[in-house]
PDB file of C-alpha atoms in Angstrom:
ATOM      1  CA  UNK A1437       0.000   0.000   0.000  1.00  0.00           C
ATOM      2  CA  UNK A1438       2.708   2.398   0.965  1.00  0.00           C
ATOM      3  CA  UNK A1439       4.980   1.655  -2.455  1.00  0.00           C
ATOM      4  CA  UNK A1440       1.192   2.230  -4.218  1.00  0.00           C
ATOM      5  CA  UNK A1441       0.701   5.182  -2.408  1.00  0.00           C
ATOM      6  CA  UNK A1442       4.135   6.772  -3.865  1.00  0.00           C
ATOM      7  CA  UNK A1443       2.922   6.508  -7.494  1.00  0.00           C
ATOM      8  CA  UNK A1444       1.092   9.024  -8.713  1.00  0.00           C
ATOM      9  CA  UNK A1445      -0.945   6.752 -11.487  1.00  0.00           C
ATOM     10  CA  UNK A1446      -2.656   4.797  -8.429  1.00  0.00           C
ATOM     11  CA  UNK A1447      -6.200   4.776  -8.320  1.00  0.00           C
ATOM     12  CA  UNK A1448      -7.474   4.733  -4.825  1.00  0.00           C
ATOM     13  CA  UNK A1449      -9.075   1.517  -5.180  1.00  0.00           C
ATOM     14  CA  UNK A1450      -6.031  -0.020  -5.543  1.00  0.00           C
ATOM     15  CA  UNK A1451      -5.121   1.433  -2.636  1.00  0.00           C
ATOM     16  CA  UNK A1452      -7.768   0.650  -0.444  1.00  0.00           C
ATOM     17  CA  UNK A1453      -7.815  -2.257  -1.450  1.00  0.00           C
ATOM     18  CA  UNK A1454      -4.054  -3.133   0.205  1.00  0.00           C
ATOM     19  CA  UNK A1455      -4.659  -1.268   3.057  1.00  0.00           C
ATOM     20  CA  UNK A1456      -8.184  -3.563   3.283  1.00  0.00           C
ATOM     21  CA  UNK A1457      -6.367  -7.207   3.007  1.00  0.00           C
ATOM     22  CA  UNK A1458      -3.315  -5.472   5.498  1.00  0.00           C
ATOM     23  CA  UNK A1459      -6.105  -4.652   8.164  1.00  0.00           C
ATOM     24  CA  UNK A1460      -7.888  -7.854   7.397  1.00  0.00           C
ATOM     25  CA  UNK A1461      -4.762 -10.125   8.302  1.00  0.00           C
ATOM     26  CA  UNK A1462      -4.143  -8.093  11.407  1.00  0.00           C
ATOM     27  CA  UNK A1463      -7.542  -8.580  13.005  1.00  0.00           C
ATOM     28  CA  UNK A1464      -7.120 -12.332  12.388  1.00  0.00           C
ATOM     29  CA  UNK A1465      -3.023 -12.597  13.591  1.00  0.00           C
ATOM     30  CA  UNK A1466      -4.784 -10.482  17.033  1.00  0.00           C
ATOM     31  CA  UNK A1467      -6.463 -13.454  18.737  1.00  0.00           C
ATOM     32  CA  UNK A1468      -3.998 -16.199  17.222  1.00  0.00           C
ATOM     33  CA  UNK A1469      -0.941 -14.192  19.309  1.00  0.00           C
ATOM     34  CA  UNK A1470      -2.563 -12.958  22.058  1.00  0.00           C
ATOM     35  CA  UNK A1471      -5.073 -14.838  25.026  1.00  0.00           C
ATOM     36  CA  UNK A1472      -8.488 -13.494  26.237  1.00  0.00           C
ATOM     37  CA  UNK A1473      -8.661  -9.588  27.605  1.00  0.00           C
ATOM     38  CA  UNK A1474      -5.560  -8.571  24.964  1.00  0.00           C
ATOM     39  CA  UNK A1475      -7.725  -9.786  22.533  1.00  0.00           C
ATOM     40  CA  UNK A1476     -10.209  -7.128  23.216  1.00  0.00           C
ATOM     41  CA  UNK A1477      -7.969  -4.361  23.843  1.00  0.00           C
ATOM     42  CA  UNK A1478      -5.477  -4.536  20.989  1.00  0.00           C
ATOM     43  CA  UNK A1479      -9.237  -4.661  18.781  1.00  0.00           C
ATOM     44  CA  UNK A1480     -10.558  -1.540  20.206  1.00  0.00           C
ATOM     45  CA  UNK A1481      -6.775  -0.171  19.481  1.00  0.00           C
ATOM     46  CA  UNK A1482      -6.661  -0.846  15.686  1.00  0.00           C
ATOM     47  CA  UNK A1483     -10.438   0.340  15.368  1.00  0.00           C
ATOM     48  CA  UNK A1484      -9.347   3.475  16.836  1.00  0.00           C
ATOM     49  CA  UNK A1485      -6.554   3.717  14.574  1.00  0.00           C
ATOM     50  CA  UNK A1486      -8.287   2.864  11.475  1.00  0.00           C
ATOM     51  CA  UNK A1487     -10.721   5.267  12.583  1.00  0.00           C
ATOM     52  CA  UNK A1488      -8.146   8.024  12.755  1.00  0.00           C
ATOM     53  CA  UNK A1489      -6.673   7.002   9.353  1.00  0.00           C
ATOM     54  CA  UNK A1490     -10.132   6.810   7.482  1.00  0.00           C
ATOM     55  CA  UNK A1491     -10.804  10.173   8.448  1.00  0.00           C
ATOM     56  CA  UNK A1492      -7.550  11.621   7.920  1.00  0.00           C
ATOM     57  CA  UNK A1493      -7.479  10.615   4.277  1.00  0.00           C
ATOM     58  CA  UNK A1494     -11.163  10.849   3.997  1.00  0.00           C
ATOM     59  CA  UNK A1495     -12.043   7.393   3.533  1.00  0.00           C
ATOM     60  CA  UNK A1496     -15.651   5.985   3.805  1.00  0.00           C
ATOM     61  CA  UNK A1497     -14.440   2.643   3.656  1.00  0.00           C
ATOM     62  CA  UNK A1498     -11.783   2.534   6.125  1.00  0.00           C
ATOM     63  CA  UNK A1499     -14.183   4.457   8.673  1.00  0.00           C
ATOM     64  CA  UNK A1500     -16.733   1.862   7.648  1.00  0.00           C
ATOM     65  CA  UNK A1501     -14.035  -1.211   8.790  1.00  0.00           C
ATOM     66  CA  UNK A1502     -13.242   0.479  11.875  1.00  0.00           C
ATOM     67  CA  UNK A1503     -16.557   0.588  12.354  1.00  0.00           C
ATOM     68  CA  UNK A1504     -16.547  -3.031  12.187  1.00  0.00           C
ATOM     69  CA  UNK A1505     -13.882  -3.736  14.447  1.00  0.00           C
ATOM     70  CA  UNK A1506     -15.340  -1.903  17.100  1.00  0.00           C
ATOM     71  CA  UNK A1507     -18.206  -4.055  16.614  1.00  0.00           C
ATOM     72  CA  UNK A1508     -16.071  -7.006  17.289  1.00  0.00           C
ATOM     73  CA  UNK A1509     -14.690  -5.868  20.434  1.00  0.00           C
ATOM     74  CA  UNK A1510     -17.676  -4.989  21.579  1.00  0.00           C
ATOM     75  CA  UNK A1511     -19.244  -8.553  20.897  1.00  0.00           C
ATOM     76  CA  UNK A1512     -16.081 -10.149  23.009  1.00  0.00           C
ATOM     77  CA  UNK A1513     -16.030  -7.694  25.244  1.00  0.00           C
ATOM     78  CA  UNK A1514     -20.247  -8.670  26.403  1.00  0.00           C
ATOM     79  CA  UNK A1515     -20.023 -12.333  24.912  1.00  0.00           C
ATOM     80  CA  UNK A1516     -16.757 -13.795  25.908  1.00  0.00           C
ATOM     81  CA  UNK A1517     -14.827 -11.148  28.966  1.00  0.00           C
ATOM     82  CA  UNK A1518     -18.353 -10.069  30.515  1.00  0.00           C
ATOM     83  CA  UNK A1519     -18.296 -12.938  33.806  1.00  0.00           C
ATOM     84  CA  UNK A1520     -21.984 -13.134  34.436  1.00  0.00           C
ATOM     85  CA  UNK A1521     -21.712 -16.744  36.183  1.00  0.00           C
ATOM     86  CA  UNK A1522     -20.063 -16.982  39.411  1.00  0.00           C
ATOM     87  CA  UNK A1523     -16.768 -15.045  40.120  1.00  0.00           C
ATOM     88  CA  UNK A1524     -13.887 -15.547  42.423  1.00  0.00           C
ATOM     89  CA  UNK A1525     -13.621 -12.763  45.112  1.00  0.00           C
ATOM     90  CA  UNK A1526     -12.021 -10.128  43.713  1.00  0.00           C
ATOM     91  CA  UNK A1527     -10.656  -6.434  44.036  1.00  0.00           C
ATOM     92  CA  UNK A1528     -12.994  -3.977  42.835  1.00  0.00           C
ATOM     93  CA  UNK A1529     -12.068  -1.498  39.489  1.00  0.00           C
ATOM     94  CA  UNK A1530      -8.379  -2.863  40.177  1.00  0.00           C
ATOM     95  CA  UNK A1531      -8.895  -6.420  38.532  1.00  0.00           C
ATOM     96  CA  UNK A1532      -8.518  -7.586  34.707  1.00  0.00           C
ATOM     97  CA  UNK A1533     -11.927  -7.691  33.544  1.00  0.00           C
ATOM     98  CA  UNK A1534     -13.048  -3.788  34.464  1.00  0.00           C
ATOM     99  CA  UNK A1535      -9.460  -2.413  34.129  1.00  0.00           C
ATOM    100  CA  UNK A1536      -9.577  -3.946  29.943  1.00  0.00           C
ATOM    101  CA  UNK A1537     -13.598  -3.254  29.768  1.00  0.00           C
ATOM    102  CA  UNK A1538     -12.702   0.362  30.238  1.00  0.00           C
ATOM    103  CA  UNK A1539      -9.971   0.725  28.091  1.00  0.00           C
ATOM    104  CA  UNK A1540     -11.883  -0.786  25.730  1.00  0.00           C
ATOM    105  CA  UNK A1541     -14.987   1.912  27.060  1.00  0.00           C
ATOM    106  CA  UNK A1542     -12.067   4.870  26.530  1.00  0.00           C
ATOM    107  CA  UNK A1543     -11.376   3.871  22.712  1.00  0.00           C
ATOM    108  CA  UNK A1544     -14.842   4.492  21.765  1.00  0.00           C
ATOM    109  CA  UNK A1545     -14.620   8.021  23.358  1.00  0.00           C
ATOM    110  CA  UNK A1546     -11.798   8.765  21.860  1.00  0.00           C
ATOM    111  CA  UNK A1547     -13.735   7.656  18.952  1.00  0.00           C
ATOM    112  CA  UNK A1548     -15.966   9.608  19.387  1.00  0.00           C
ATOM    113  CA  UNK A1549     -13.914  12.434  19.591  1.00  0.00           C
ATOM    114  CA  UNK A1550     -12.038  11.886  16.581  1.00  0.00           C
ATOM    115  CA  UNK A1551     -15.189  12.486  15.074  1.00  0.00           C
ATOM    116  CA  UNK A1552     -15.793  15.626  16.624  1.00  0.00           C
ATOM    117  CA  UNK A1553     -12.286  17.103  16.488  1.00  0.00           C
ATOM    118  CA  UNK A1554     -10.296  15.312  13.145  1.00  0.00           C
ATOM    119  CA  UNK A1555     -13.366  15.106  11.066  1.00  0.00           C
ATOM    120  CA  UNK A1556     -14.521  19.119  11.628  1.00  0.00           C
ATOM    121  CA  UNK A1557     -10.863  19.828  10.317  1.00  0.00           C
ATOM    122  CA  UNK A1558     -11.115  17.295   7.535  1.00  0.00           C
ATOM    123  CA  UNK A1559     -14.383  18.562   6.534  1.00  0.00           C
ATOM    124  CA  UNK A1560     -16.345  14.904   7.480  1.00  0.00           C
ATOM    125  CA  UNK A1561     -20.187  15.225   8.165  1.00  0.00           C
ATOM    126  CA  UNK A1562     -20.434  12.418  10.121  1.00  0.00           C
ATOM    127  CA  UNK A1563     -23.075  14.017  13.547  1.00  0.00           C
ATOM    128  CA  UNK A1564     -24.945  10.648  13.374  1.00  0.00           C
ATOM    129  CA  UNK A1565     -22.148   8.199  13.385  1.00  0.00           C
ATOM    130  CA  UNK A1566     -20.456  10.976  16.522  1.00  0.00           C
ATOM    131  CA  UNK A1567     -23.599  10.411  18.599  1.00  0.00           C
ATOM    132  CA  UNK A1568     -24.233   7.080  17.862  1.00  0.00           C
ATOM    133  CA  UNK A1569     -20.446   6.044  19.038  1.00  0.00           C
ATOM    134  CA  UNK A1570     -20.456   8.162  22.048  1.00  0.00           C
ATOM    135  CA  UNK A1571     -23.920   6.571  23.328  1.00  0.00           C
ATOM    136  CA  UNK A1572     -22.308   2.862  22.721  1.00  0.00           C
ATOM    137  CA  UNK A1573     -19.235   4.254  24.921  1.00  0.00           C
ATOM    138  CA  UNK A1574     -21.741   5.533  27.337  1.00  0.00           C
ATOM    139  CA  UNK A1575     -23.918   2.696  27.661  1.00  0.00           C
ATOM    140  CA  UNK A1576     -21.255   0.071  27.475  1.00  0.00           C
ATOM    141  CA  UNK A1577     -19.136   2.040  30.545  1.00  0.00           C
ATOM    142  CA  UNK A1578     -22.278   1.646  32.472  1.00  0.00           C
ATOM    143  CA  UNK A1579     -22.949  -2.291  31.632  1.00  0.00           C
ATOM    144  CA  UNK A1580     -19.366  -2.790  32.818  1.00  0.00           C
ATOM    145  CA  UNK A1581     -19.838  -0.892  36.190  1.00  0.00           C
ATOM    146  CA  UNK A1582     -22.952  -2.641  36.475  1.00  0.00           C
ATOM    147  CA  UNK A1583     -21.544  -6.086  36.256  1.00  0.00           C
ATOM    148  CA  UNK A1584     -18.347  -5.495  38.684  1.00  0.00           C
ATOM    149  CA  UNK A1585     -20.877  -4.258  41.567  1.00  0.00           C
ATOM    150  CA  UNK A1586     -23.049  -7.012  40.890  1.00  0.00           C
ATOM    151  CA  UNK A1587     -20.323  -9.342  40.635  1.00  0.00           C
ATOM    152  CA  UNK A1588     -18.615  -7.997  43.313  1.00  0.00           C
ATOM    153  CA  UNK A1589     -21.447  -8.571  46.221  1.00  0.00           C
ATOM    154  CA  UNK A1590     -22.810 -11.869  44.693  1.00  0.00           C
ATOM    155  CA  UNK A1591     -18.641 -13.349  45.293  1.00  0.00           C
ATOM    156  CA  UNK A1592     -19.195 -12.314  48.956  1.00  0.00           C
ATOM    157  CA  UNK A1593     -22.594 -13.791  49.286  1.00  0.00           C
ATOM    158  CA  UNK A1594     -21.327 -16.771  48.397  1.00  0.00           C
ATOM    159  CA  UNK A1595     -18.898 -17.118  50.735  1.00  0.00           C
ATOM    160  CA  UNK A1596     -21.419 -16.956  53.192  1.00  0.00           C
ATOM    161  CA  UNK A1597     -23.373 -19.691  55.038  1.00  0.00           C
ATOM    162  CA  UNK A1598     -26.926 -17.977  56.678  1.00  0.00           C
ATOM    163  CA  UNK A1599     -29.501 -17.797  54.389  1.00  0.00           C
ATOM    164  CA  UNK A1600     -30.376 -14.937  55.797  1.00  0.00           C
ATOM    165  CA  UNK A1601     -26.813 -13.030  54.983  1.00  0.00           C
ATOM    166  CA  UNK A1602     -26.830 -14.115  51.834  1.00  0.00           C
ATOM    167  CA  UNK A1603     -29.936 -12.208  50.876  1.00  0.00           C
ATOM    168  CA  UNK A1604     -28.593  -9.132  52.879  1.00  0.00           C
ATOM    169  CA  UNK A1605     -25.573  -8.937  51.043  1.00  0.00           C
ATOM    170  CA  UNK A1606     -27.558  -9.674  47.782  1.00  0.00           C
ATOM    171  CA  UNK A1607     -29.896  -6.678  48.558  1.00  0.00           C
ATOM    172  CA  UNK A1608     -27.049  -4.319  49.097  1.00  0.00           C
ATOM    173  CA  UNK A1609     -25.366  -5.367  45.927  1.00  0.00           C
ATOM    174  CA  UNK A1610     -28.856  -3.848  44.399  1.00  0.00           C
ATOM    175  CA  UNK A1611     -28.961  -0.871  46.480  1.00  0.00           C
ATOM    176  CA  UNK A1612     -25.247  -0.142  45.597  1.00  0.00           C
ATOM    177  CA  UNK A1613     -26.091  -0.559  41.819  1.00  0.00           C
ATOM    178  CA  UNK A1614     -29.602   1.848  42.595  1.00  0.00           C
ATOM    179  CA  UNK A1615     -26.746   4.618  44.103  1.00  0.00           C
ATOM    180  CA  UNK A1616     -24.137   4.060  41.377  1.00  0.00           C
ATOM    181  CA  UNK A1617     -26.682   4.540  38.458  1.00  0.00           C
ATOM    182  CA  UNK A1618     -27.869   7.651  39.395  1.00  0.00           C
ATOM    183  CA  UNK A1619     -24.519   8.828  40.382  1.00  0.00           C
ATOM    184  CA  UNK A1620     -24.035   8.151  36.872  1.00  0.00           C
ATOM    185  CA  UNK A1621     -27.221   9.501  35.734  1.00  0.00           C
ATOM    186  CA  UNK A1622     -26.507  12.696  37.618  1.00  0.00           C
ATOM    187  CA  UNK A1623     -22.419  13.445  36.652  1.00  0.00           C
ATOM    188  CA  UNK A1624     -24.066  13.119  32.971  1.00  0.00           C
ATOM    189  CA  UNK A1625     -26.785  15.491  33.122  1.00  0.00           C
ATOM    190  CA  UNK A1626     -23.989  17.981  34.290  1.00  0.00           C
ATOM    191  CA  UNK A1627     -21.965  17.107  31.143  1.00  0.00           C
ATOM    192  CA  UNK A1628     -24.280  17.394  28.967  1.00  0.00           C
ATOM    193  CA  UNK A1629     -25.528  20.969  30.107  1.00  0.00           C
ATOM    194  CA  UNK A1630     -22.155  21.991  29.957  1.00  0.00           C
ATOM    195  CA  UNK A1631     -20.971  20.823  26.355  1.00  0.00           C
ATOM    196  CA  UNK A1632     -24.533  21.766  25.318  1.00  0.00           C
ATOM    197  CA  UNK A1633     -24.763  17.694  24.362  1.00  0.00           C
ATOM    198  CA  UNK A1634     -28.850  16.582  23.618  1.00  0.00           C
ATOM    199  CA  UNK A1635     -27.575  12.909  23.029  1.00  0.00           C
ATOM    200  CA  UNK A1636     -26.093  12.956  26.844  1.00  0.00           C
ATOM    201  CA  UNK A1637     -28.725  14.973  28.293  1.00  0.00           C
ATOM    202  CA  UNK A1638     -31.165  12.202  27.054  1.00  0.00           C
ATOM    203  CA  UNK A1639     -29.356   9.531  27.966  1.00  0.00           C
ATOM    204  CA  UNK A1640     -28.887  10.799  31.449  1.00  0.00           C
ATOM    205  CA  UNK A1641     -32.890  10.549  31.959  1.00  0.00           C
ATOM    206  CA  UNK A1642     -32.981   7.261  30.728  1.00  0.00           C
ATOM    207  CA  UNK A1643     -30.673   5.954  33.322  1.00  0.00           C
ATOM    208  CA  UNK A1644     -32.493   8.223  35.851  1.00  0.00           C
ATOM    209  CA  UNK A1645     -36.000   6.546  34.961  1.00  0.00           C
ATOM    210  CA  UNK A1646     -33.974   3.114  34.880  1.00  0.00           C
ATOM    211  CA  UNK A1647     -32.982   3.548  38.813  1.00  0.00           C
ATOM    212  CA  UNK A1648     -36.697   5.046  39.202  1.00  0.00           C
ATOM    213  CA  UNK A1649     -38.022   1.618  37.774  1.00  0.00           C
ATOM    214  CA  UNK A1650     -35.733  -0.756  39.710  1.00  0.00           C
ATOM    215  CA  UNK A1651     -35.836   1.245  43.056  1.00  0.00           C
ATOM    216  CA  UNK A1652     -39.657   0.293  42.632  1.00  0.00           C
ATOM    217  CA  UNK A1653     -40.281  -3.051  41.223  1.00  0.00           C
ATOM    218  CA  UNK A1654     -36.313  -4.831  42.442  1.00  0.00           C
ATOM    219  CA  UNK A1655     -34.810  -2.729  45.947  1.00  0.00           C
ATOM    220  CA  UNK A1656     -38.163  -2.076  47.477  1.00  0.00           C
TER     221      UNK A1656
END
């Protein structure tokens, strides 16, 4: 592709075309070299990267495979990393699953905001494909807190004997999830009043009306 790109009589086809088998036998070399959470991270690293590149040269086609790869990490990410069975005791935030999940939840902002910042310079309309990225990163950073507090208190339930304690702990697990969600819900309403953001403002009251619903029907 590079040796292409030097000669002036290359059609960009030709060129995309390289740069579309290249990318194609990286994504498949990624899980043969590396094991489980890598897997998912060095994904969410090339879509990035493709990302930045299709936007930079004003490709619809790259954007459109980065695209793709995000999808991909995503799907591992909530298919094959999410543990929704039982889970050892573990350290909360500090522990492989969350620590990857949210690196994998910070390449999608970033996303996002390659959208915002590269493609306004480059001259990219491309609002729809902005908001929809940043409301994946926003949903998917709350599924993964969600599943490390629930994980979290169901490990120590477990460990205990009383019926009784069990369903304790289990009932503070859902009160801490009621108080983390609109924590969440709250810190962005205040971000999206301040960047002036509909998408987060509305997604804010949907995880408000979410903790309204469960408070009701699940903690009460």
């Amino acid at each position: 592709a590079k040796l292409l790109l030097d000669r002036k009589a290359t059609s960009r086809t030709e060129l995309l075309l390289m740069i579309g088998v290249a990318l194609a036998f990286i994504t498949l070399a990624i899980p043969i070299q590396f094991k489980t959470n890598w897997i998912t991270i060095a994904w969410a690293i090339e879509g990035l990267v493709i990302l930045w590149a299709g936007i930079e040269i004003r490709s619809a086609r790259l954007r459109a495979v980065a695209h793709g790869v995000f999808a991909w990490a995503l799907m591992k990410l909530v298919f094959w990393d999410t543990p929704y069975g039982y889970r050892a005791p573990f350290t909360p935030v500090l522990n492989k699953y969350f620590l990857s999940s949210l690196f994998v939840t910070a390449c999608l902002f970033a996303a996002a905001l390659a959208y915002q910042r590269l493609g306004e310079r480059k001259q990219i309309l491309a609002r729809t494909f902005q908001l929809v990225i940043l409301i994946v990163a926003i949903v998917t950073l709350w599924f993964i807190m969600t599943i490390e507090t629930q994980t979290f208190f169901a490990a120590r339930a477990v460990r205990l004997k009383a019926a009784e304690d069990i369903r304790h702990e289990l009932w503070l697990g859902q009160m801490a999830l009621s108080v983390l969600w609109s924590t969440y819900a709250a810190l962005l309403a205040a971000i999206g009043f301040i960047k002036r953001t509909a998408a987060v403002r509305w997604a804010a009251l949907s995880f408000f009306a979410l903790t309204v619903v469960k408070v009701m029907f699940v903690d009460i």
